[in-house]
Amino acid sequence: MTAGESHGPRLTALIEGIPAGLSLLTEDIDGDLARRQRGYGRGGRMKIETDKVEITAGVRGGETLGSPIALTIVNRDHQSWLDRMSPAPMPATPEALTRPRPGHADLSGGLKYDRKDLRDILERASARETAARTACGAVAKKLLAAAGVTMFAHVRSIGEVDADCPPLSLENAADLAARARASDLSTVDPEAEAKMREAIHTASHAGDTLGGVVEVCALGLPPGLGSHVHWDRKLDGRLAQALMSIQAIKAVEIGDGWAGARRRGSQVHDPIAYQADTHDFVRTSNHAGGVEGGMTNGAPLVVRAAMKPIATLRRALGSVDVHTKEPFEAAFERSDIAAVGAASVVAEAMVALTLADALLEKFAGDSMTELLRNLSGYRSQLAAY
Ligand code: EPS
């Protein structure tokens, strides 16, 4: 669970269910927070914030205790918003924001929560909240890494510029991950990165914004996370929910996704083979993106999410003032032009949280010792199958 408004005092996150004995340092989290902040096309706010996590509960001497973990991230910008965003009553009522931006939560949230100052909605709806999710995701990734699962995310496209990316394999995964990490726009293709920058620059000059597609990959997952027996336990459904919940995400696909709908079954399903030396059932291709029947199948997980262009436009679209009911151009507040690289880091966090949940559901354990013993017992069971 996260709490916090964009220009409020701080973001807070509570994580429950991490077993005792997982090594956890602020450095494990701060790297991802920094990655989420970077990228050409981010707005002025990112020059104000330098996100660092403070761990305030659930960890002692660098190890988790099995109790709820509390994380906080200070909003430095709050200092400039004390007259408008203080939790305590303010000396003067702040001027109400009454011009909802098309594409944002402003109007629907104002109607639903009966708030006449739309700032009450936009402050929480803001993608600032994803800093807290990123921090939680870093903890989930630490848990997954202890279980032998590695992950990375990268940007597949921004606007109409596609990155050239070879199909993921066990051999090229580390190289792709390193390339994405080294890239300011989190993409594995330097030529595309230059074109993406150009596209962002051009959109910015036109007072416009851009979206894109991000991809998250996870390797080392045992088969059988998730379930085929109940719709709400299917891993693909849970991944879709987690990714779709990220601000501005409008579509999610696993493996071949939408493209598979145009092909024949023989081109879409992955043949099964047996690898005698490792006692593993393997797939000779990975169109399924590592999920079949709502469960991991042991192949790399590949999931993508599409981000719409950011809703706050300098060249504003038509809107209506909720107070006067007169048409106005929507309010412009400082904004990003494109935040697809940031979305890739958040997507990685949301996939990590979903996978960590599924891992704990199957293998449980109050301590890491217990969790890893359960996992190792399962792996022995698979080898003897
Ligand atoms: C956001 C608007 C901008 C973004 C913000 C998300 O913030 P501000 O209104 O302060 O200029 O920079 O993103 C973040 C603060 C962040 O940490 O990602 C919005 O309206 O969603």
XYZ file of C-alpha atoms and ligand atoms in Angstrom:
406
model
C 0.000 0.000 0.000
C 1.208 3.457 -0.809
C 0.117 6.852 0.518
C 1.129 10.363 -0.397
C 0.237 13.350 -2.553
C 2.563 14.687 -5.237
C 3.337 17.959 -3.424
C 2.525 16.703 0.078
C 5.240 16.209 2.695
C 6.289 12.694 1.661
C 5.369 9.372 0.095
C 4.914 6.370 2.364
C 4.737 2.684 1.480
C 3.934 -0.371 3.595
C 4.961 -3.844 2.451
C 3.636 -6.892 4.198
C 4.700 -10.522 3.850
C 8.457 -10.308 3.223
C 10.014 -13.173 5.233
C 12.620 -12.553 7.922
C 16.277 -12.732 6.968
C 16.321 -10.988 3.583
C 19.260 -8.625 3.319
C 17.873 -5.128 2.591
C 19.757 -1.824 2.414
C 18.631 1.609 1.226
C 21.175 1.215 -1.630
C 19.088 -1.691 -2.955
C 16.227 0.759 -3.475
C 17.865 4.103 -4.290
C 19.322 2.865 -7.597
C 15.839 2.154 -8.941
C 14.521 5.466 -7.607
C 17.268 7.270 -9.546
C 16.567 5.232 -12.679
C 12.888 6.194 -12.470
C 13.774 9.875 -12.333
C 16.042 10.009 -15.347
C 15.361 10.344 -19.050
C 15.187 13.026 -21.700
C 11.678 14.481 -21.734
C 11.096 14.561 -17.983
C 9.900 17.902 -16.629
C 11.324 20.484 -14.239
C 10.109 18.611 -11.175
C 12.806 15.984 -11.592
C 15.455 18.691 -11.114
C 13.927 19.471 -7.717
C 13.627 15.923 -6.406
C 16.497 13.538 -5.669
C 14.574 10.561 -4.439
C 16.134 8.608 -1.589
C 14.329 6.064 0.548
C 14.246 5.954 4.310
C 13.471 2.556 5.833
C 11.512 3.227 9.011
C 10.212 -0.222 10.012
C 10.610 -3.935 9.414
C 14.392 -3.974 8.951
C 17.132 -4.228 11.565
C 20.847 -4.140 10.890
C 20.274 -4.571 7.159
C 17.980 -7.632 7.444
C 14.216 -7.921 7.280
C 12.387 -8.999 10.442
C 9.247 -10.517 8.909
C 7.238 -7.560 10.182
C 5.666 -4.909 7.909
C 8.320 -2.848 6.140
C 7.715 0.908 6.042
C 9.435 3.086 3.448
C 9.288 6.854 3.035
C 10.476 9.246 0.344
C 10.493 12.991 0.998
C 8.908 15.347 -1.555
C 11.452 18.153 -1.588
C 9.049 20.286 -3.605
C 6.649 20.337 -0.636
C 8.652 23.255 0.794
C 7.374 25.424 -2.086
C 3.808 24.240 -1.537
C 3.376 24.801 2.199
C 0.658 27.423 1.562
C -1.307 24.995 -0.655
C -0.492 21.459 0.485
C -0.062 21.535 4.271
C -1.969 18.789 6.068
C -2.901 21.371 8.763
C -5.462 24.131 8.055
C -3.781 26.882 6.023
C -3.950 30.625 6.878
C -5.649 31.418 3.535
C -7.784 29.024 1.509
C -5.674 28.083 -1.530
C -7.098 29.135 -4.879
C -9.185 26.241 -6.214
C -8.161 24.448 -9.401
C -11.387 24.276 -11.390
C -10.227 23.461 -14.927
C -9.992 19.683 -15.405
C -7.413 18.360 -17.877
C -8.717 15.886 -20.476
C -7.101 12.497 -19.988
C -6.400 13.017 -16.284
C -8.349 11.877 -13.214
C -9.322 15.489 -12.395
C -12.979 15.566 -13.448
C -14.111 12.009 -12.700
C -12.361 12.156 -9.323
C -13.850 15.561 -8.489
C -17.349 14.304 -9.260
C -16.845 11.037 -7.389
C -15.263 12.469 -4.241
C -17.307 15.709 -4.323
C -14.218 17.935 -4.284
C -14.622 21.398 -5.779
C -10.867 22.037 -5.797
C -9.597 19.496 -8.330
C -6.140 19.665 -6.757
C -7.578 17.264 -4.157
C -7.739 14.689 -6.961
C -4.731 15.418 -9.131
C -2.296 15.432 -6.237
C -2.964 11.766 -5.518
C -3.581 10.718 -9.111
C -0.154 12.097 -10.078
C 2.507 9.674 -11.252
C 4.637 10.916 -8.362
C 3.053 8.008 -6.482
C 5.024 5.599 -8.642
C 8.204 6.515 -6.741
C 6.697 4.645 -3.767
C 5.804 1.666 -5.959
C 9.316 1.617 -7.365
C 10.716 1.420 -3.825
C 8.409 -1.524 -3.020
C 9.341 -3.195 -6.298
C 13.034 -2.989 -5.420
C 12.307 -4.953 -2.226
C 10.345 -7.530 -4.229
C 13.254 -7.819 -6.687
C 15.628 -8.464 -3.793
C 13.393 -11.338 -2.671
C 13.157 -12.701 -6.210
C 16.926 -12.485 -6.688
C 17.417 -14.604 -3.561
C 15.151 -17.183 -5.256
C 17.249 -17.078 -8.451
C 14.965 -14.789 -10.454
C 16.496 -11.867 -12.365
C 14.573 -9.093 -14.076
C 15.001 -6.106 -16.313
C 12.848 -3.643 -18.197
C 13.387 -1.636 -21.332
C 11.635 0.782 -23.655
C 10.457 -0.788 -26.926
C 9.132 2.398 -28.497
C 8.501 6.097 -27.926
C 5.941 7.703 -30.221
C 6.533 6.119 -33.611
C 10.193 5.219 -33.000
C 10.741 1.486 -32.385
C 13.834 0.067 -30.732
C 15.501 -2.781 -32.585
C 15.702 -5.581 -30.024
C 16.728 -9.197 -30.677
C 14.423 -11.899 -29.251
C 15.185 -12.500 -25.575
C 17.239 -15.608 -24.791
C 19.096 -16.914 -21.753
C 22.322 -16.002 -23.569
C 21.559 -12.351 -24.395
C 19.490 -11.381 -21.321
C 22.393 -9.981 -19.274
C 23.655 -7.931 -22.219
C 20.195 -6.506 -22.969
C 19.695 -5.651 -19.297
C 23.057 -3.852 -19.142
C 22.315 -1.896 -22.323
C 18.915 -0.772 -21.008
C 20.455 0.250 -17.678
C 23.133 2.291 -19.401
C 20.673 4.126 -21.644
C 19.146 7.437 -20.557
C 15.851 6.395 -22.180
C 16.164 2.787 -20.943
C 16.353 1.313 -24.413
C 18.728 -1.359 -25.748
C 19.117 0.315 -29.167
C 21.383 3.428 -29.206
C 20.316 4.410 -32.745
C 16.662 4.344 -31.767
C 17.516 6.290 -28.611
C 18.827 9.188 -30.713
C 15.631 9.147 -32.796
C 13.487 8.948 -29.663
C 15.202 12.069 -28.296
C 14.483 13.841 -31.564
C 10.813 12.813 -31.425
C 10.513 14.064 -27.830
C 12.221 17.332 -28.782
C 9.831 17.851 -31.707
C 6.757 17.040 -29.588
C 7.948 19.447 -26.910
C 8.277 22.271 -29.447
C 4.735 21.583 -30.605
C 3.488 21.882 -26.988
C 2.659 18.185 -27.131
C 3.529 14.911 -25.378
C 4.437 11.318 -26.321
C 3.763 7.819 -25.029
C 5.348 4.475 -25.847
C 5.702 0.787 -25.079
C 7.751 -0.771 -22.269
C 8.754 -4.414 -21.828
C 9.571 -6.323 -18.658
C 11.465 -9.628 -18.740
C 12.006 -12.070 -15.865
C 14.277 -15.120 -15.997
C 14.754 -18.050 -13.631
C 11.093 -18.431 -12.657
C 10.060 -21.956 -11.686
C 7.086 -23.372 -13.602
C 3.779 -23.260 -11.741
C 3.571 -19.734 -10.261
C -0.045 -18.582 -10.478
C -2.835 -21.079 -11.043
C -5.177 -22.501 -13.647
C -7.959 -23.280 -11.192
C -9.436 -19.869 -10.341
C -9.702 -16.839 -12.591
C -8.434 -14.427 -9.979
C -5.284 -16.455 -9.268
C -4.151 -16.669 -12.885
C -0.774 -15.002 -13.161
C -1.435 -13.351 -16.530
C -4.584 -11.707 -15.159
C -2.693 -10.498 -12.097
C 0.157 -9.110 -14.202
C -2.321 -7.276 -16.424
C -4.029 -5.708 -13.421
C -0.745 -4.674 -11.835
C 0.580 -3.085 -15.024
C -2.704 -1.506 -16.053
C -2.844 0.203 -12.663
C 0.205 2.334 -13.538
C -0.748 5.901 -14.426
C -1.252 6.358 -18.208
C -1.031 2.636 -19.115
C -3.778 1.736 -21.596
C -2.873 -1.783 -22.794
C -0.924 -4.823 -21.608
C 0.217 -7.859 -23.573
C 2.055 -11.054 -22.678
C 4.327 -12.752 -25.202
C 3.068 -12.208 -28.749
C -0.072 -10.546 -27.357
C -2.032 -8.647 -30.011
C 0.136 -9.940 -32.860
C -0.824 -13.552 -32.020
C -4.454 -12.787 -32.817
C -3.509 -12.418 -36.504
C -1.530 -15.690 -36.778
C -2.397 -19.351 -37.000
C -2.150 -21.563 -33.934
C 0.810 -23.423 -35.401
C 2.741 -20.131 -35.471
C 1.748 -19.096 -31.957
C 2.117 -22.113 -29.648
C 5.493 -23.190 -28.351
C 6.575 -26.823 -28.938
C 7.608 -28.736 -25.820
C 10.921 -30.606 -25.564
C 12.726 -32.452 -22.763
C 16.249 -31.545 -21.730
C 17.570 -34.744 -20.151
C 20.759 -33.272 -18.612
C 18.834 -30.707 -16.528
C 15.598 -32.768 -16.230
C 13.694 -29.777 -17.610
C 10.721 -29.555 -19.924
C 11.533 -26.634 -22.211
C 9.828 -24.691 -25.008
C 11.627 -24.387 -28.335
C 10.122 -20.897 -28.816
C 8.514 -18.385 -26.455
C 5.478 -16.856 -28.137
C 3.539 -17.389 -24.895
C 5.886 -15.043 -23.030
C 6.458 -17.599 -20.271
C 2.819 -17.999 -19.185
C 0.443 -20.816 -20.132
C -2.875 -21.574 -18.477
C -2.405 -18.750 -15.957
C 0.916 -20.180 -14.704
C 4.584 -19.653 -15.408
C 5.915 -22.423 -17.669
C 9.604 -21.987 -16.837
C 10.416 -19.933 -19.946
C 11.359 -16.248 -19.560
C 8.402 -14.016 -18.736
C 7.926 -11.269 -21.337
C 5.210 -8.696 -20.724
C 4.619 -5.325 -22.345
C 2.586 -2.257 -21.435
C 1.508 0.656 -23.629
C 1.625 4.146 -22.159
C -0.540 6.890 -23.613
C 0.984 10.341 -24.085
C 1.027 12.397 -20.859
C -2.266 14.206 -20.353
C -0.915 17.583 -19.285
C -0.343 19.477 -22.536
C 1.128 22.920 -23.001
C -1.070 23.197 -26.094
C -4.140 22.479 -24.028
C -7.289 20.718 -25.231
C -10.777 22.044 -24.667
C -12.307 21.721 -21.211
C -14.993 23.251 -19.001
C -14.526 25.139 -15.748
C -16.366 23.089 -13.134
C -17.263 26.244 -11.188
C -18.547 28.563 -13.954
C -19.443 25.715 -16.394
C -17.857 27.889 -19.113
C -15.476 26.411 -21.683
C -11.814 27.058 -20.983
C -8.540 25.724 -22.166
C -7.446 23.097 -19.656
C -5.071 24.243 -16.914
C -1.388 23.766 -17.703
C 0.921 22.894 -14.880
C 4.601 22.130 -15.379
C 4.780 18.647 -16.859
C 6.866 15.961 -18.511
C 6.885 15.564 -22.314
C 7.532 11.811 -22.195
C 8.115 9.529 -19.232
C 8.269 6.142 -20.963
C 11.689 5.305 -19.481
C 10.290 6.028 -16.025
C 7.258 3.855 -16.817
C 9.599 0.961 -17.679
C 11.105 1.125 -14.179
C 7.646 1.278 -12.595
C 6.464 -1.622 -14.776
C 9.463 -3.649 -13.616
C 8.465 -2.876 -10.019
C 4.843 -3.903 -10.547
C 5.842 -7.160 -12.241
C 8.311 -7.838 -9.408
C 5.586 -7.282 -6.790
C 3.210 -9.608 -8.639
C 5.855 -12.321 -9.035
C 6.983 -11.995 -5.407
C 3.357 -12.412 -4.326
C 2.978 -15.537 -6.461
C 6.284 -16.921 -5.174
C 5.298 -16.391 -1.532
C 1.846 -17.841 -2.175
C 3.370 -21.078 -3.481
C 6.389 -21.456 -1.227
C 5.404 -19.399 1.830
C 7.791 -19.192 4.780
C 8.238 -16.869 7.750
C 11.967 -16.850 7.117
C 14.078 -16.815 3.984
C 15.527 -20.161 5.108
C 12.060 -21.687 5.073
C 11.064 -20.078 1.759
C 14.236 -21.215 -0.012
C 13.962 -24.719 1.464
C 10.413 -24.987 0.126
C 11.536 -23.775 -3.277
C 14.448 -26.203 -3.365
C 12.124 -29.082 -2.352
C 9.849 -28.171 -5.252
C 12.769 -28.073 -7.667
C 13.785 -31.591 -6.539
C 10.199 -32.718 -7.048
C 10.254 -31.317 -10.602
C 13.524 -33.097 -11.382
C 11.999 -36.390 -10.241
C 8.745 -35.873 -12.190
C 2.898 14.600 -12.811
C 3.309 15.919 -13.033
C 4.713 16.356 -12.836
C 5.604 15.140 -12.962
C 5.105 14.137 -11.946
C 3.833 13.550 -12.442
O 4.951 16.861 -11.532
P 4.742 18.399 -11.175
O 3.250 18.621 -11.193
O 5.316 18.577 -9.791
O 5.470 19.191 -12.208
O 6.956 15.463 -12.816
O 6.008 13.105 -11.747
C 6.708 13.130 -10.586
C 6.703 14.118 -9.703
C 7.499 11.919 -10.404
O 8.183 11.798 -9.383
O 7.435 11.075 -11.311
C 1.495 14.205 -12.952
O 0.636 15.082 -13.031
O 1.187 12.991 -13.003
